[in-house]
Coordinates of C-alpha atoms in Angstrom, one line a residue:
X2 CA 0.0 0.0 0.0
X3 CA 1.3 3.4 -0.7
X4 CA 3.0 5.0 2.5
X5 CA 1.6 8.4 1.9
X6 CA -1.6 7.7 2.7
X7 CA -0.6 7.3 6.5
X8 CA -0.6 9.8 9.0
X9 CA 0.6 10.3 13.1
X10 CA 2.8 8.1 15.2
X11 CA 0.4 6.4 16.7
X12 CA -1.1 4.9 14.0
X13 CA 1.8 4.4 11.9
X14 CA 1.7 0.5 11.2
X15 CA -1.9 0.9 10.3
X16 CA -3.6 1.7 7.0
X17 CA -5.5 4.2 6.1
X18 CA -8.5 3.0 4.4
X19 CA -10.2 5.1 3.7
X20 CA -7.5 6.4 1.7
X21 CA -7.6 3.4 -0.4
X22 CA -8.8 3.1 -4.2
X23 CA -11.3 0.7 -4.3
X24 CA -8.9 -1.6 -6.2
X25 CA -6.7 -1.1 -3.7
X26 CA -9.5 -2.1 -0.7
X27 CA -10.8 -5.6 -3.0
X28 CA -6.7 -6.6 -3.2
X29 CA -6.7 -5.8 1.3
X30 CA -10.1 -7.9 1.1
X31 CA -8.6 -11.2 -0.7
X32 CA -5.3 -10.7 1.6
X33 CA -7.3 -10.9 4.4
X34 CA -8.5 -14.6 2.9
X35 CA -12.0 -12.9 2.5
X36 CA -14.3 -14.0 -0.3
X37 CA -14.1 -11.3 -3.3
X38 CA -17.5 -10.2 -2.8
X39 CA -16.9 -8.9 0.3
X40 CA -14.6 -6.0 -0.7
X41 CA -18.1 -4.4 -3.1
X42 CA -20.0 -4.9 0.8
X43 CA -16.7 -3.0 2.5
X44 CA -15.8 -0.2 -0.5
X45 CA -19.7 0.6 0.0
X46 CA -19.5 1.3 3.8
X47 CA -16.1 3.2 3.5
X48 CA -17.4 6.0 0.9
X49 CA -20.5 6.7 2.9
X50 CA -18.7 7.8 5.3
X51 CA -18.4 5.6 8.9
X52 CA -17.0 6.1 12.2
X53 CA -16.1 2.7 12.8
X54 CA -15.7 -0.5 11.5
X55 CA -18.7 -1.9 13.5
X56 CA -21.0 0.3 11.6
X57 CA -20.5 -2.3 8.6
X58 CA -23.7 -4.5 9.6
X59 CA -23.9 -6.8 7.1
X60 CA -20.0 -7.8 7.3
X61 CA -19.0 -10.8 9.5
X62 CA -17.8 -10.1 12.6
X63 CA -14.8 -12.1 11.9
X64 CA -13.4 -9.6 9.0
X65 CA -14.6 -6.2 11.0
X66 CA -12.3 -7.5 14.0
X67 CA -9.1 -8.4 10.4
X68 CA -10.0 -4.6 8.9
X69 CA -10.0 -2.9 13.3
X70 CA -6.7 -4.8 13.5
X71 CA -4.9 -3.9 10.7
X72 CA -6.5 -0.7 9.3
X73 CA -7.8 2.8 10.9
X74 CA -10.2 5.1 10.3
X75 CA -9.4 8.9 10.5
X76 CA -12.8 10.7 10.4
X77 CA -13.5 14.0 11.9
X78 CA -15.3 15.5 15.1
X79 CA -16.8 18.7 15.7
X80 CA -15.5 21.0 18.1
X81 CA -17.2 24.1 16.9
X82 CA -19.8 24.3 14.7
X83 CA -21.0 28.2 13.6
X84 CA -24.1 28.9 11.4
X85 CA -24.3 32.1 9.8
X86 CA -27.7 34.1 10.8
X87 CA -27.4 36.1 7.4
X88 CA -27.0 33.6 4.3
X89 CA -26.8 30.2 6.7
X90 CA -22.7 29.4 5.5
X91 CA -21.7 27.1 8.0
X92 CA -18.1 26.9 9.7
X93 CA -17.0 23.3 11.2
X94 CA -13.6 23.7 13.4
X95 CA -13.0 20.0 13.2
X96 CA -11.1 17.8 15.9
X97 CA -8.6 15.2 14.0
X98 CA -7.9 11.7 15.2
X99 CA -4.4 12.8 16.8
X100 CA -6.1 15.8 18.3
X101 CA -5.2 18.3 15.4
X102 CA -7.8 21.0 14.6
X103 CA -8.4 22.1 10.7
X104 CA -11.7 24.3 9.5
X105 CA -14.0 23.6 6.9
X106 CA -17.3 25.9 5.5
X107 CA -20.5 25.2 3.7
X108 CA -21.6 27.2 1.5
X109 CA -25.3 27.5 -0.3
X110 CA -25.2 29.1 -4.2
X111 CA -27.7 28.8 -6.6
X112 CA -26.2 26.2 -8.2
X113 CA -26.2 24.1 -5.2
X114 CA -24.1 23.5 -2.2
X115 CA -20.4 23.9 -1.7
X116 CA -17.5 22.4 1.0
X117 CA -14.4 24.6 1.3
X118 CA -12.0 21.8 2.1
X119 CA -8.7 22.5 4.3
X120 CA -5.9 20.2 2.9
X121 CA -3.6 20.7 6.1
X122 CA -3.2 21.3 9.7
X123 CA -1.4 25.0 9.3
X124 CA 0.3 25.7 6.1
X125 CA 3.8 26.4 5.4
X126 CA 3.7 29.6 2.4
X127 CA 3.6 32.1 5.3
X128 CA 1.2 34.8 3.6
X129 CA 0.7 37.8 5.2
X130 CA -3.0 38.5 4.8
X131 CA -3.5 34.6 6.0
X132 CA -4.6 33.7 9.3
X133 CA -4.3 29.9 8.3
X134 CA -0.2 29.6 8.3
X135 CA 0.5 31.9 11.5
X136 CA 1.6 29.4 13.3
X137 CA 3.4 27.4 10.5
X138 CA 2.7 23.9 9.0
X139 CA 1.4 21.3 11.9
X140 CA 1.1 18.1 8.9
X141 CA -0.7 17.4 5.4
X142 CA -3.8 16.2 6.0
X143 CA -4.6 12.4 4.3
X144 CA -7.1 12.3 1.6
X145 CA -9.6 10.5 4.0
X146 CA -9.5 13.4 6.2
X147 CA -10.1 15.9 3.6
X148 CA -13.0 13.5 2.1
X149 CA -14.3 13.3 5.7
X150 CA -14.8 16.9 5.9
X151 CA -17.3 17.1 2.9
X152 CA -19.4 13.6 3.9
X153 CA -19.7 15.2 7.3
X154 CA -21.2 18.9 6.5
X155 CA -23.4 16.6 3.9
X156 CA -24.7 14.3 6.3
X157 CA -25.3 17.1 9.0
X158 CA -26.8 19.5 6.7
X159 CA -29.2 17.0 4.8
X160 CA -27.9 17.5 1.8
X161 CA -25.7 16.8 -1.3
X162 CA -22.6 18.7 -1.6
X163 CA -22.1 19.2 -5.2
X164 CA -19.2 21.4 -5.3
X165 CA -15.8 21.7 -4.0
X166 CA -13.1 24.1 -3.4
X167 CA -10.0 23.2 -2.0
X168 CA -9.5 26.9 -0.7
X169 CA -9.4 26.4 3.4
X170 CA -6.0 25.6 5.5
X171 CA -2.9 24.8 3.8
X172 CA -1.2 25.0 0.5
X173 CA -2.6 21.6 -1.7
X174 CA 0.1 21.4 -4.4
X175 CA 2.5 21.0 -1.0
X176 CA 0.3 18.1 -0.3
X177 CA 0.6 16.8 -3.5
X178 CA 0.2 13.0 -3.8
X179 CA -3.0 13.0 -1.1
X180 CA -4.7 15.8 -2.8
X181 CA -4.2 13.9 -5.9
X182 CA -5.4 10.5 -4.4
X183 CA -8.4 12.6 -2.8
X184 CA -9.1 14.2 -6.5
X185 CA -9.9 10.7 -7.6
X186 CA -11.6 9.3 -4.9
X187 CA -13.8 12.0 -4.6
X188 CA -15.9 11.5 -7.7
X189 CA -16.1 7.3 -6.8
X190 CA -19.6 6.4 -8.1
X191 CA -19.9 4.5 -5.0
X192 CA -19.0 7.5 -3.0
X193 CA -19.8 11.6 -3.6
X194 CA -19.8 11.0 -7.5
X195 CA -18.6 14.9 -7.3
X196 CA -16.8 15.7 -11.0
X197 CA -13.7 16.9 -11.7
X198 CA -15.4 20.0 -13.4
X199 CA -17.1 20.9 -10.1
X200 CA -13.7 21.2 -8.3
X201 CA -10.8 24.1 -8.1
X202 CA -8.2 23.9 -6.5
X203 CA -6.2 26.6 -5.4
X204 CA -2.4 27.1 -5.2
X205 CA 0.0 30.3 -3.7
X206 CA 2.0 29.6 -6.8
X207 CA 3.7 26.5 -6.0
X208 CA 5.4 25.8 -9.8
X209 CA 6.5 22.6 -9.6
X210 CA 3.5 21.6 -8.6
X211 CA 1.6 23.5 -11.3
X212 CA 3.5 21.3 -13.7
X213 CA 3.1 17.9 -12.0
X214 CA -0.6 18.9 -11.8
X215 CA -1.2 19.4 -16.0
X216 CA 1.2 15.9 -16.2
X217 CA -2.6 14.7 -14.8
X218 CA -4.8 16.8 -17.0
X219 CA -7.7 16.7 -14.6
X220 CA -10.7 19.0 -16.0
X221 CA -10.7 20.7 -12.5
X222 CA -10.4 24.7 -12.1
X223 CA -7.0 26.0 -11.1
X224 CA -7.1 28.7 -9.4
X225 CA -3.7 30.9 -8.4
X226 CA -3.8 33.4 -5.5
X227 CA -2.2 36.2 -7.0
X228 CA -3.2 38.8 -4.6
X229 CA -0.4 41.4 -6.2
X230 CA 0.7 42.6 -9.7
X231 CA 4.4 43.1 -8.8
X232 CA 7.2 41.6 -7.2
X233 CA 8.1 44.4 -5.3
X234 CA 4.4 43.7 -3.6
X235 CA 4.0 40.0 -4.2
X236 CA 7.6 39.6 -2.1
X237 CA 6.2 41.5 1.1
X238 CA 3.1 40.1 1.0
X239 CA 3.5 35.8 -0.5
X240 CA 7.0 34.8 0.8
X241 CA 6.3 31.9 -1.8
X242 CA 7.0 34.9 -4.4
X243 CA 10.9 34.5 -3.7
X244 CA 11.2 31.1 -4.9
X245 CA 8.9 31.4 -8.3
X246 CA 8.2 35.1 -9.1
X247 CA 5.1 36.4 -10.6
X248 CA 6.3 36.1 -14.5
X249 CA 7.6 32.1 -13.6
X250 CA 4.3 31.4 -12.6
X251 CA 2.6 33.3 -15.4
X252 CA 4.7 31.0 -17.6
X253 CA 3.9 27.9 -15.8
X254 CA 0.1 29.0 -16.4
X255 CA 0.2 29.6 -19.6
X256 CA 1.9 26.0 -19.7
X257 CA -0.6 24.3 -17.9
X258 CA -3.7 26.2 -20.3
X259 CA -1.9 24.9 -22.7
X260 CA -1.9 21.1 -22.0
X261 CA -5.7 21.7 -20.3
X262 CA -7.4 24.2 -22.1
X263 CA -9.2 25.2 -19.0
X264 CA -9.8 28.8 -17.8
X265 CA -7.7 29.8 -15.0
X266 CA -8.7 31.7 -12.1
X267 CA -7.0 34.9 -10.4
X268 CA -7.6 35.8 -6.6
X269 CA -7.1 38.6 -5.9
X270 CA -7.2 40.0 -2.3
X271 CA -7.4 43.8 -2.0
X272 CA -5.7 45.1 0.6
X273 CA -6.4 49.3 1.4
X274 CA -3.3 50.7 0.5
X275 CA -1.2 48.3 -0.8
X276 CA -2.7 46.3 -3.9
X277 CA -5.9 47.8 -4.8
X278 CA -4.6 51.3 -6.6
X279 CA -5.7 52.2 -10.8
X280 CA -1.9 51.5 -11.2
X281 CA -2.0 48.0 -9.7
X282 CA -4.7 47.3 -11.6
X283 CA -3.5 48.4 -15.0
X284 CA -0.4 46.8 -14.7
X285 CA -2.3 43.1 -13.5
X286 CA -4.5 43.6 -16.5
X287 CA -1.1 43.4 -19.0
X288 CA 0.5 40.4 -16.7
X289 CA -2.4 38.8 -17.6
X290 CA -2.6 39.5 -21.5
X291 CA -2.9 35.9 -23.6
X292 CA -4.1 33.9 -20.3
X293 CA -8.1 32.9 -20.5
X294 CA -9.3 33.5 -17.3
X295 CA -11.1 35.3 -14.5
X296 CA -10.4 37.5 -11.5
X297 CA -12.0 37.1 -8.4
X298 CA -11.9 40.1 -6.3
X299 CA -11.7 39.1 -3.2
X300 CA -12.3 41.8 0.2
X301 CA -9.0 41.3 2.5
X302 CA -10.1 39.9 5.4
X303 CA -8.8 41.1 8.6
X304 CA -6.7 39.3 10.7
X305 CA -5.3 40.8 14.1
X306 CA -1.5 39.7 13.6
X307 CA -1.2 42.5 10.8
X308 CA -2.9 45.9 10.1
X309 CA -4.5 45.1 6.7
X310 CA -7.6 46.4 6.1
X311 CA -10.5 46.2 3.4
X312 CA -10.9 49.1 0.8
X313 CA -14.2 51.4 0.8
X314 CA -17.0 49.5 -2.0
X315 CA -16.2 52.2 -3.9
X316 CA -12.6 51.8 -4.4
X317 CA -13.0 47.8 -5.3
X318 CA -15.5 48.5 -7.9
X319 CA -13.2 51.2 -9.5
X320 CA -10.7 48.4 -9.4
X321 CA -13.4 46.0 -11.3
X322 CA -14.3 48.4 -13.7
X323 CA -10.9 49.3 -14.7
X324 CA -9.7 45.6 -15.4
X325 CA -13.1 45.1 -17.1
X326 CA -12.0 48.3 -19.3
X327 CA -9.1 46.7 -20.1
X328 CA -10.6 43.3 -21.2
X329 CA -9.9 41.2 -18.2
X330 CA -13.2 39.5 -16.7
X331 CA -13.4 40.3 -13.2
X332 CA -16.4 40.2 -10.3
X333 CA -16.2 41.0 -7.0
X334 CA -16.5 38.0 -4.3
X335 CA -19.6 37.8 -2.7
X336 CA -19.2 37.7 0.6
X337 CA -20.5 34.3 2.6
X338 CA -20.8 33.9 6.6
X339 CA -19.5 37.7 7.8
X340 CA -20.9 37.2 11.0
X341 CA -19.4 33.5 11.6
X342 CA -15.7 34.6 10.5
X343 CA -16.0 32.0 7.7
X344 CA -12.4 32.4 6.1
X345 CA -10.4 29.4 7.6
X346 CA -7.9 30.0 9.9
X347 CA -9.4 32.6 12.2
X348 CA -12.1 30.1 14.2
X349 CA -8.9 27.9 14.9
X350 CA -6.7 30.7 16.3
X351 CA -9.7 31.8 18.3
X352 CA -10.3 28.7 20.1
X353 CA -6.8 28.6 21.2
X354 CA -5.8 25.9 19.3
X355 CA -2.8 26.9 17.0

């Protein structure tokens, strides 16, 4: 079995199976010297999402005491749950099975219902504006655990999650190979059935990972947070920016359109006072000359470790207009669960638990 797919000391010489392909849970079955049939009965209960092996009723108790003994189960628990009194976005700060704390939101659109996913426990990129990486990077998250996270706002919401966006804690493309598994076993017919086309995925620019990513050619939306048009900006504000700078990872977008031919998406934070002038904006629009995609304008949220703060309406509608001017599509991000503080990150650090 792949080693990635395990995660914590404690649990080290078990498997994650949740974490499995289903190919990968039928080969565990026969090694187990179960009949084959019994792997369809297991792969079933896995991707609806149980707490325990002894939830699988209609398997022998004899193989639920093989699977307890030789494989775990890393769901999640809630420690806070916050519902939104203005648009009914939901926040989940979620207890892991080593004691670790990630966030997760639900969102309700018109076109149905969302999960914003977190991928880790912390997050190494160190951006500024983030309350997510403050206290660095704890571990990566399994692809179980980010699975878990959308089968449990389902299940305690009633209803079917038809969208994801892997936009919460951490940095995915630094969680490559479990983001990639979760990618997959995410749309399992036996499972959520989501599609790649109802994903995105969003990245601070990691590069290499870009690449890897359109190696894959998964139909899912990339999405790069830009957040600056300059490296002058870009290096104060995304320490990631010193590493690939904003014209290699133009190039590696490009690239990756190339292979995909899917639209990419630009967020873009606006910070009063730092990114959000005409200039800024004129000078993103011609970065982003010969790329197909879309801005999302996105209100800075504040945070208290920093003094950033949110320009006037006004000010980020001028910024709009101007980049729709200059033939860049751009809208401003509606805003989901003010009240609840529903950008990941902040309900974590206010618990205490970073």
């Amino acid at each position: 079995m792949p080693s990635f797919i395990k995660a914590g000391d404690i649990i080290q010489s078990k498997i994650d199976i949740c974490s499995l392909y289903d190919e990968e849970i039928s080969e565990l079955i026969l090694k187990l010297d179960e009949p084959k049939f019994r792997a369809n009965q297991v792969i079933k209960w896995i991707r609806s999402g149980i707490n325990s092996f002894e939830d699988m009723k209609n398997v022998p108790l004899s193989l639920r005491q093989k699977l307890s003994e030789k494989c775990y189960i890393a769901g999640v628990t809630v420690a806070k749950k916050l519902v939104s009194k203005i648009d009914g976005t939901v926040k989940y700060l979620y207890k892991l099975f080593d004691g670790e704390y990630i966030e997760s939101v639900l969102m309700k659109y018109e076109h149905g219902y969302t999960v914003c996913v977190s991928t880790q426990v912390g997050c190494r990129m160190g951006c500024k504006f983030c309350a997510s990486g403050l206290n660095g990077l704890t571990r990566s998250l399994t692809a179980s655990e980010i699975l878990a996270q959308i089968i449990f706002a389902g299940k305690d919401n009633g209803v079917r999650v038809s969208n994801v966006v892997m936009m919460g804690m951490g940095e995915p493309l630094d969680n490559f190979d479990n983001c990639v598994r979760f990618l997959k076993l995410v749309g399992d017919q036996n499972g959520l059935g989501i599609g790649y086309r109802h994903i995105s995925l969003s990245t601070s620019g990691v590069v290499s990972g870009i690449y890897k990513l359109s190696e894959l050619n998964l139909p899912i939306t990339l999405s790069i947070s830009l957040h600056a048009p300059t490296d002058e900006i870009r290096n104060k504000t995304m320490p990631v920016n010193k590493k690939w700078n904003i014209d290699t990872l133009l190039t590696a977008c490009k690239d990756y359109q190339k292979v995909t031919t899917r639209r990419i998406s630009f967020e873009y934070a606006l910070i009063e006072g730092v990114n959000d002038s005409p200039e800024c904006a004129k000078i993103l629009a011609q970065k982003l000359k010969g790329i197909m995609c879309h801005v999302n304008l996105i209100p800075a949220n504040p945070v208290a470790e920093n003094s950033f703060k949110k320009p006037d309406i006004s000010k980020i509608r001028d910024f709009r207009d101007m980049l729709t001017k200059l033939g860049v599509n751009a809208t401003i991000r509606r805003t989901l669960g003010s009240d609840i503080n529903a950008s990941c990150g902040q309900l974590r650090k206010r618990e205490g638990v970073l």
